[in-house]
PDB file of C-alpha atoms in Angstrom:
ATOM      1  CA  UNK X  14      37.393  19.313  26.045  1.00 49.00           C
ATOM      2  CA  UNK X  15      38.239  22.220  23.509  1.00 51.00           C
ATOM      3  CA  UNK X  16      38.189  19.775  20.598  1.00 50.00           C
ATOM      4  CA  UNK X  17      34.865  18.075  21.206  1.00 50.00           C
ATOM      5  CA  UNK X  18      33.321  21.593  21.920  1.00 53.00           C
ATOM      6  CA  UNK X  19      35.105  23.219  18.915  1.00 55.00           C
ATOM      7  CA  UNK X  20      36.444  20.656  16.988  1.00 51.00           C
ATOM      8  CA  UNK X  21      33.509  18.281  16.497  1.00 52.00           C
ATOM      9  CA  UNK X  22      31.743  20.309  14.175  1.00 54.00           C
ATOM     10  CA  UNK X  23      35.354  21.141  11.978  1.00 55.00           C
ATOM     11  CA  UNK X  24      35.911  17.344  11.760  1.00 56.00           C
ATOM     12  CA  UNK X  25      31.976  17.085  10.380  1.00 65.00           C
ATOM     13  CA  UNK X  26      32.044  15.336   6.924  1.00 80.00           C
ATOM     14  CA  UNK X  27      30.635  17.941   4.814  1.00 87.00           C
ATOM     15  CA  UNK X  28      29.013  16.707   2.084  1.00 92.00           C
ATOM     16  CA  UNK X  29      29.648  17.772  -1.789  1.00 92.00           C
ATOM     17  CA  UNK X  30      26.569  17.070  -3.677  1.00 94.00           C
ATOM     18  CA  UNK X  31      23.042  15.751  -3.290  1.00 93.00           C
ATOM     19  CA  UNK X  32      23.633  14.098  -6.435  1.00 94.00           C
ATOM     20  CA  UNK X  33      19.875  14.940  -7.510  1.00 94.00           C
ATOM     21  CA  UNK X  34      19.767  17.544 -10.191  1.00 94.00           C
ATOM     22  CA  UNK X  35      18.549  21.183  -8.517  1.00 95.00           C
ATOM     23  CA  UNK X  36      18.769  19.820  -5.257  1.00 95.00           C
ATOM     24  CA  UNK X  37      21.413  21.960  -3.545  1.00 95.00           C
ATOM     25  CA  UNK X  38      23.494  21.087  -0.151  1.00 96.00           C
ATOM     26  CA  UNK X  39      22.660  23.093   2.991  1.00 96.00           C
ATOM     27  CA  UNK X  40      25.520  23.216   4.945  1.00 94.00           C
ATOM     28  CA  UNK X  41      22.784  23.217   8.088  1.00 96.00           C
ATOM     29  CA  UNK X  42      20.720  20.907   7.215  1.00 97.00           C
ATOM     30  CA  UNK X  43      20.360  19.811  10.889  1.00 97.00           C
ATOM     31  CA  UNK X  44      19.133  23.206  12.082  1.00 97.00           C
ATOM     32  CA  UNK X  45      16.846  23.933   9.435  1.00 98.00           C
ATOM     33  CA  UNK X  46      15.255  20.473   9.560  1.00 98.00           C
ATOM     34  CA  UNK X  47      14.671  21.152  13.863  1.00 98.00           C
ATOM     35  CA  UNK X  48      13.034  24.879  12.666  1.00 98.00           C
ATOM     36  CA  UNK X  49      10.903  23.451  10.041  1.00 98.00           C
ATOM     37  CA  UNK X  50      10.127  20.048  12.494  1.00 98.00           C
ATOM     38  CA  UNK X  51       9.006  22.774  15.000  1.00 98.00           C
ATOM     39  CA  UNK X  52       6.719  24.790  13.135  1.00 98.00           C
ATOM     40  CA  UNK X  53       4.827  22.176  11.390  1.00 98.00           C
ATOM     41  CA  UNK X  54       4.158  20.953  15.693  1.00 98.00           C
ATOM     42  CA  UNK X  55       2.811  24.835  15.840  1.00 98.00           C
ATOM     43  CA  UNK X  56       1.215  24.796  12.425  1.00 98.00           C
ATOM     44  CA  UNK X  57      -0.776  21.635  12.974  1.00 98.00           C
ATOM     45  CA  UNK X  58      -2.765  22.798  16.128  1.00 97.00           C
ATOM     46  CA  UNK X  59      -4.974  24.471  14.115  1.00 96.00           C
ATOM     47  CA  UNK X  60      -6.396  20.880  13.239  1.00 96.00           C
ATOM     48  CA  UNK X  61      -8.989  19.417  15.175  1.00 95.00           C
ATOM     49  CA  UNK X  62      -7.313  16.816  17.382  1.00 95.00           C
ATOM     50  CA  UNK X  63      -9.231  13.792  16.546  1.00 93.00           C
ATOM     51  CA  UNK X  64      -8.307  14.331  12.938  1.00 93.00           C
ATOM     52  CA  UNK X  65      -6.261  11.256  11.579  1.00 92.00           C
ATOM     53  CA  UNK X  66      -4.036  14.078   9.376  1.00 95.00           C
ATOM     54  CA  UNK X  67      -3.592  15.699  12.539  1.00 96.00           C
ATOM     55  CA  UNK X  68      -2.497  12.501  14.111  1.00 95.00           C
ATOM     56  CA  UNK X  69      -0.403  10.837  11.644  1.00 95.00           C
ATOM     57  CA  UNK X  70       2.034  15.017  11.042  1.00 97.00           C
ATOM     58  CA  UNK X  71       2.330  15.106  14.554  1.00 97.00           C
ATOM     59  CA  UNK X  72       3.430  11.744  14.953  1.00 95.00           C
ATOM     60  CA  UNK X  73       6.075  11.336  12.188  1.00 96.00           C
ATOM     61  CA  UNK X  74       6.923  15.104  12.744  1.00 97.00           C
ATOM     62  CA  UNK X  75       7.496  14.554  16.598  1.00 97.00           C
ATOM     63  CA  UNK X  76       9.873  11.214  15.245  1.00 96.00           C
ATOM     64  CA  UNK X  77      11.583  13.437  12.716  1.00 97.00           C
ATOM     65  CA  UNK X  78      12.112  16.176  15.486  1.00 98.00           C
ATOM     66  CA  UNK X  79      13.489  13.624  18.005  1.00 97.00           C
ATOM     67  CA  UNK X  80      16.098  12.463  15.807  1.00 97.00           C
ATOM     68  CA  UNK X  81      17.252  15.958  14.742  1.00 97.00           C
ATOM     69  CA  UNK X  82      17.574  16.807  18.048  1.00 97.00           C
ATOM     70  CA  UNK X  83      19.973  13.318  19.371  1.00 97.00           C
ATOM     71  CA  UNK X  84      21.866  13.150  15.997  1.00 96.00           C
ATOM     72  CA  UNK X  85      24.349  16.141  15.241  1.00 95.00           C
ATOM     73  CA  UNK X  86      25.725  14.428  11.816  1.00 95.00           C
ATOM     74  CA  UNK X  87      23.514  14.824   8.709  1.00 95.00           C
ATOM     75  CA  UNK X  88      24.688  10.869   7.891  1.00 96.00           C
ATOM     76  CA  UNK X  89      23.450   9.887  10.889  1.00 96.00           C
ATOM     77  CA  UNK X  90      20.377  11.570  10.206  1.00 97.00           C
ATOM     78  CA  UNK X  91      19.876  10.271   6.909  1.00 96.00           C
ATOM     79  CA  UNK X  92      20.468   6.808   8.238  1.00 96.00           C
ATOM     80  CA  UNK X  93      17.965   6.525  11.051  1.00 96.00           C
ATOM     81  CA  UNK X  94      15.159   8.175   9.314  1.00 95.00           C
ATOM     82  CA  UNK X  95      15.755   6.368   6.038  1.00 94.00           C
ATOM     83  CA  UNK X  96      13.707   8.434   4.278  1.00 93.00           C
ATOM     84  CA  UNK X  97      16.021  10.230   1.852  1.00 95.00           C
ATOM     85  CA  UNK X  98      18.497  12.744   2.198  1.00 96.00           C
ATOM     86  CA  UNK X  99      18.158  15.820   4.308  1.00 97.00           C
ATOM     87  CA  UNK X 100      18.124  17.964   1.587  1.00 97.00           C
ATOM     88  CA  UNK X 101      14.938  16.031   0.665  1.00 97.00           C
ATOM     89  CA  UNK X 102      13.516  15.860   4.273  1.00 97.00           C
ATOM     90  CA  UNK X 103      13.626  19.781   3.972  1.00 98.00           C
ATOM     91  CA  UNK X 104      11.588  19.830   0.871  1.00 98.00           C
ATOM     92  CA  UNK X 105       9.037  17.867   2.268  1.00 97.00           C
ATOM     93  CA  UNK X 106       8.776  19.577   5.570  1.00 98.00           C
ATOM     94  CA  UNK X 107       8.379  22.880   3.972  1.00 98.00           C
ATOM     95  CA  UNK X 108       5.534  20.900   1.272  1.00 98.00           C
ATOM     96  CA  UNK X 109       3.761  19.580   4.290  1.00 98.00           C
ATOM     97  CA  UNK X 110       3.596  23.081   6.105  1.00 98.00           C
ATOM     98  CA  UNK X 111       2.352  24.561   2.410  1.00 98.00           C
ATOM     99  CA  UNK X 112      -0.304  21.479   2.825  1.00 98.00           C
ATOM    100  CA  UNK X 113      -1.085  22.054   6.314  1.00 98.00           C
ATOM    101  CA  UNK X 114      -2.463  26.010   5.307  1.00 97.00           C
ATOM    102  CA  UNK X 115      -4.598  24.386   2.574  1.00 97.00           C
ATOM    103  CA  UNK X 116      -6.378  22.003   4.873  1.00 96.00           C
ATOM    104  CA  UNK X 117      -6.715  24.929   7.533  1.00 95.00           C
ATOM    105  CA  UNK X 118      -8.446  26.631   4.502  1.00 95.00           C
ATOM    106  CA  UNK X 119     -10.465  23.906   2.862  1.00 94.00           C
ATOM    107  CA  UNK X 120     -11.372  22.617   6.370  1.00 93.00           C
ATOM    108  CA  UNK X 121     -12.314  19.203   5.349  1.00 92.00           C
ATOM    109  CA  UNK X 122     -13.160  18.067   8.583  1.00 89.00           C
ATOM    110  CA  UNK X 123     -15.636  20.880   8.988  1.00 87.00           C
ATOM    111  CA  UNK X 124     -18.615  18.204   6.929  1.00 86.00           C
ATOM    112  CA  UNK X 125     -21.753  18.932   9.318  1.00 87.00           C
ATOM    113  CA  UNK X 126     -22.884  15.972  10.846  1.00 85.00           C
ATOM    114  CA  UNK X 127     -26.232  15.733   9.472  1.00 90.00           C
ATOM    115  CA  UNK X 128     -24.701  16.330   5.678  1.00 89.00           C
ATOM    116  CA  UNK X 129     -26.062  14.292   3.019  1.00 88.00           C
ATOM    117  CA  UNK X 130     -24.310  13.755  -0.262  1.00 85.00           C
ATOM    118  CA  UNK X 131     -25.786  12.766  -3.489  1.00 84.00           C
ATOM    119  CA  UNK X 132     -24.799   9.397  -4.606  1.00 80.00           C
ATOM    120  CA  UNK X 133     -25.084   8.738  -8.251  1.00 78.00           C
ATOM    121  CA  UNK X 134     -25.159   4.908  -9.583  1.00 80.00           C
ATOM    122  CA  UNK X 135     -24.089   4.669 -12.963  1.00 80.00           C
ATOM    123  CA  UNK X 136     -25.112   1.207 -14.800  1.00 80.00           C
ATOM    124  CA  UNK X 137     -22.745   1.649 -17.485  1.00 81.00           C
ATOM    125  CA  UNK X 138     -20.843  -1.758 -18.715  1.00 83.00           C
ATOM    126  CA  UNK X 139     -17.125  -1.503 -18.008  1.00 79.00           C
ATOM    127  CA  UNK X 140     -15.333  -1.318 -20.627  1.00 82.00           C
ATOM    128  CA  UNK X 141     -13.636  -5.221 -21.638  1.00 81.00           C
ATOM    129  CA  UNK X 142      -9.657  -3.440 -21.563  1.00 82.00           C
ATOM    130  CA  UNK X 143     -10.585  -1.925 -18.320  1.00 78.00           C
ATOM    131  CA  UNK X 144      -9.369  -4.657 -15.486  1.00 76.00           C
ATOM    132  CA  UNK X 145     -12.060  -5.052 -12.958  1.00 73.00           C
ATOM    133  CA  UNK X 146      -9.671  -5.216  -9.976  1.00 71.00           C
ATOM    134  CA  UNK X 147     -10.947  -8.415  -8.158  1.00 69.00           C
ATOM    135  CA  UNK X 148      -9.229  -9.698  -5.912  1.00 68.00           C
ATOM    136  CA  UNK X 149      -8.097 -13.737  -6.094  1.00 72.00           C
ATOM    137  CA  UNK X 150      -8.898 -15.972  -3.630  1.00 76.00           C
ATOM    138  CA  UNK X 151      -7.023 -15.633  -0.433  1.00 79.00           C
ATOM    139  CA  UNK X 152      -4.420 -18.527   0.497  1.00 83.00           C
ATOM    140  CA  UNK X 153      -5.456 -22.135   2.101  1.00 84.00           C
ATOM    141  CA  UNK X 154      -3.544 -21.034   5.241  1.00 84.00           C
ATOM    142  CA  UNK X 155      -5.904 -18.147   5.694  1.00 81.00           C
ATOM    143  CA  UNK X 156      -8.916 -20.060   5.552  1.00 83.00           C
ATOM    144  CA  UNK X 157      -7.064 -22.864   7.921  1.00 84.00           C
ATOM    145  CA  UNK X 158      -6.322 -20.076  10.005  1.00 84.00           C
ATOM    146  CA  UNK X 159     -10.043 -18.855  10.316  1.00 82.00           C
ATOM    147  CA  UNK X 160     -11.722 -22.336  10.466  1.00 85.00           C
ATOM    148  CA  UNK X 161      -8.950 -22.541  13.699  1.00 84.00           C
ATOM    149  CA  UNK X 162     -10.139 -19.710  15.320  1.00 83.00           C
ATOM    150  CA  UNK X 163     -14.015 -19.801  14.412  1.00 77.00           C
ATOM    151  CA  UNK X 164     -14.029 -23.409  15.112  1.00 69.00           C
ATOM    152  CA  UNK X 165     -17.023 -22.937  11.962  1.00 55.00           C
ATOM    153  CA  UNK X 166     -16.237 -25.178   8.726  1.00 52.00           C
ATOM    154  CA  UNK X 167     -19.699 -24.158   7.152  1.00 50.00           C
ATOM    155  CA  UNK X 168     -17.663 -20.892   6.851  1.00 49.00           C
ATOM    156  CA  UNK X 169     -14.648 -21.683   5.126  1.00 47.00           C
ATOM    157  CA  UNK X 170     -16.732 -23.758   2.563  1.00 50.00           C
ATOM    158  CA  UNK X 171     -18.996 -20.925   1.762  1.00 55.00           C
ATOM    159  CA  UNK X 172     -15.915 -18.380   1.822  1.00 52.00           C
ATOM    160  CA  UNK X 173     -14.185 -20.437  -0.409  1.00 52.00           C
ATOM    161  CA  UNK X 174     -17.302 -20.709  -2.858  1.00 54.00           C
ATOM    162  CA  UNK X 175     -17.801 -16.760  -2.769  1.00 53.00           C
ATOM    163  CA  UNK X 176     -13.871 -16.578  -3.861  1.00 51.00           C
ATOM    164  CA  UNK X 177     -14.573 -18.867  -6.683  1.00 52.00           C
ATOM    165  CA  UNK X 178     -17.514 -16.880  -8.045  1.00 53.00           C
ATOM    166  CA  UNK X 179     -15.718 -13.320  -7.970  1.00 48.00           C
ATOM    167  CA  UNK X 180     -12.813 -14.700 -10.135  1.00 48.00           C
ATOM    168  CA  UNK X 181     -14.540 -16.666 -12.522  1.00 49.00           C
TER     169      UNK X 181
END
């Protein structure tokens, strides 16, 4: 009992280097990712809920949290999240709660409803070394696919035709 209580944590592989150039080790990596974890859950209340950045922090924060809190080993750590070292994970956690005080301040989500914005056509030829990004025509399976579940083969004949004309 005395060595899993007080000897677990002696045993710990402690870890030399990050190996990334001015990216030091913390020795408690593990606590300071739970702290940080934490207060970007606090932090990110003052975002409307509906709000899809609201939604998509808590969510990978609440993840992140969870395996903090089951995994005592910063390998371990590393290895389920597979998202970079913890030395890393702090850096981001402490970017995002920099990120979350500029949204509170910008308050992007604060657009009134009946807002208008200005939208400005421009005519202008693109350039010939500028690619046009269009895309190719999708695969025969997807057009199989959609013929199967429309049960329409007008469709896939004028789909097809469309996907011609945008690449030529």
């Amino acid at each position: 009992m005395f060595l899993r209580a007080i000897g677990r944590p002696l045993l710990a592989k402690v870890k030399q280097t990050t190996g990334i150039v001015g990216l030091d080790v913390v020795p408690n990596a593990r606590e300071v990712l739970i702290g940080l974890y934490s207060k970007t859950l606090k932090e990110i209340q003052a975002v409307p809920e509906d709000e899809g950045y609201r939604k998509a922090v808590e969510s990978f924060t609440r993840h992140r949290l969870k395996v903090c809190q089951e995994e005592e080993d910063w390998e371990n750590i590393e290895k389920r999240l597979g998202c970079g070292q913890v030395e890393e994970l702090i850096e981001e956690a402490q970017d995002e709660l920099k990120l979350i005080a500029k949204m509170i301040e910008w308050d992007p989500w604060g657009v009134p409803d009946d807002y208008e914005c200005e939208v400005i056509e421009n005519d202008a030829p693109v350039p010939k070394h500028v690619p046009l990004h269009r895309p190719g025509p999708l695969p025969e399976e997807f057009y199989k696919t959609l013929e199967a579940i429309s049960g329409d083969s007008t469709r896939k004949v004028e789909t097809t035709e469309k996907a011609s004309q945008v690449t030529e």
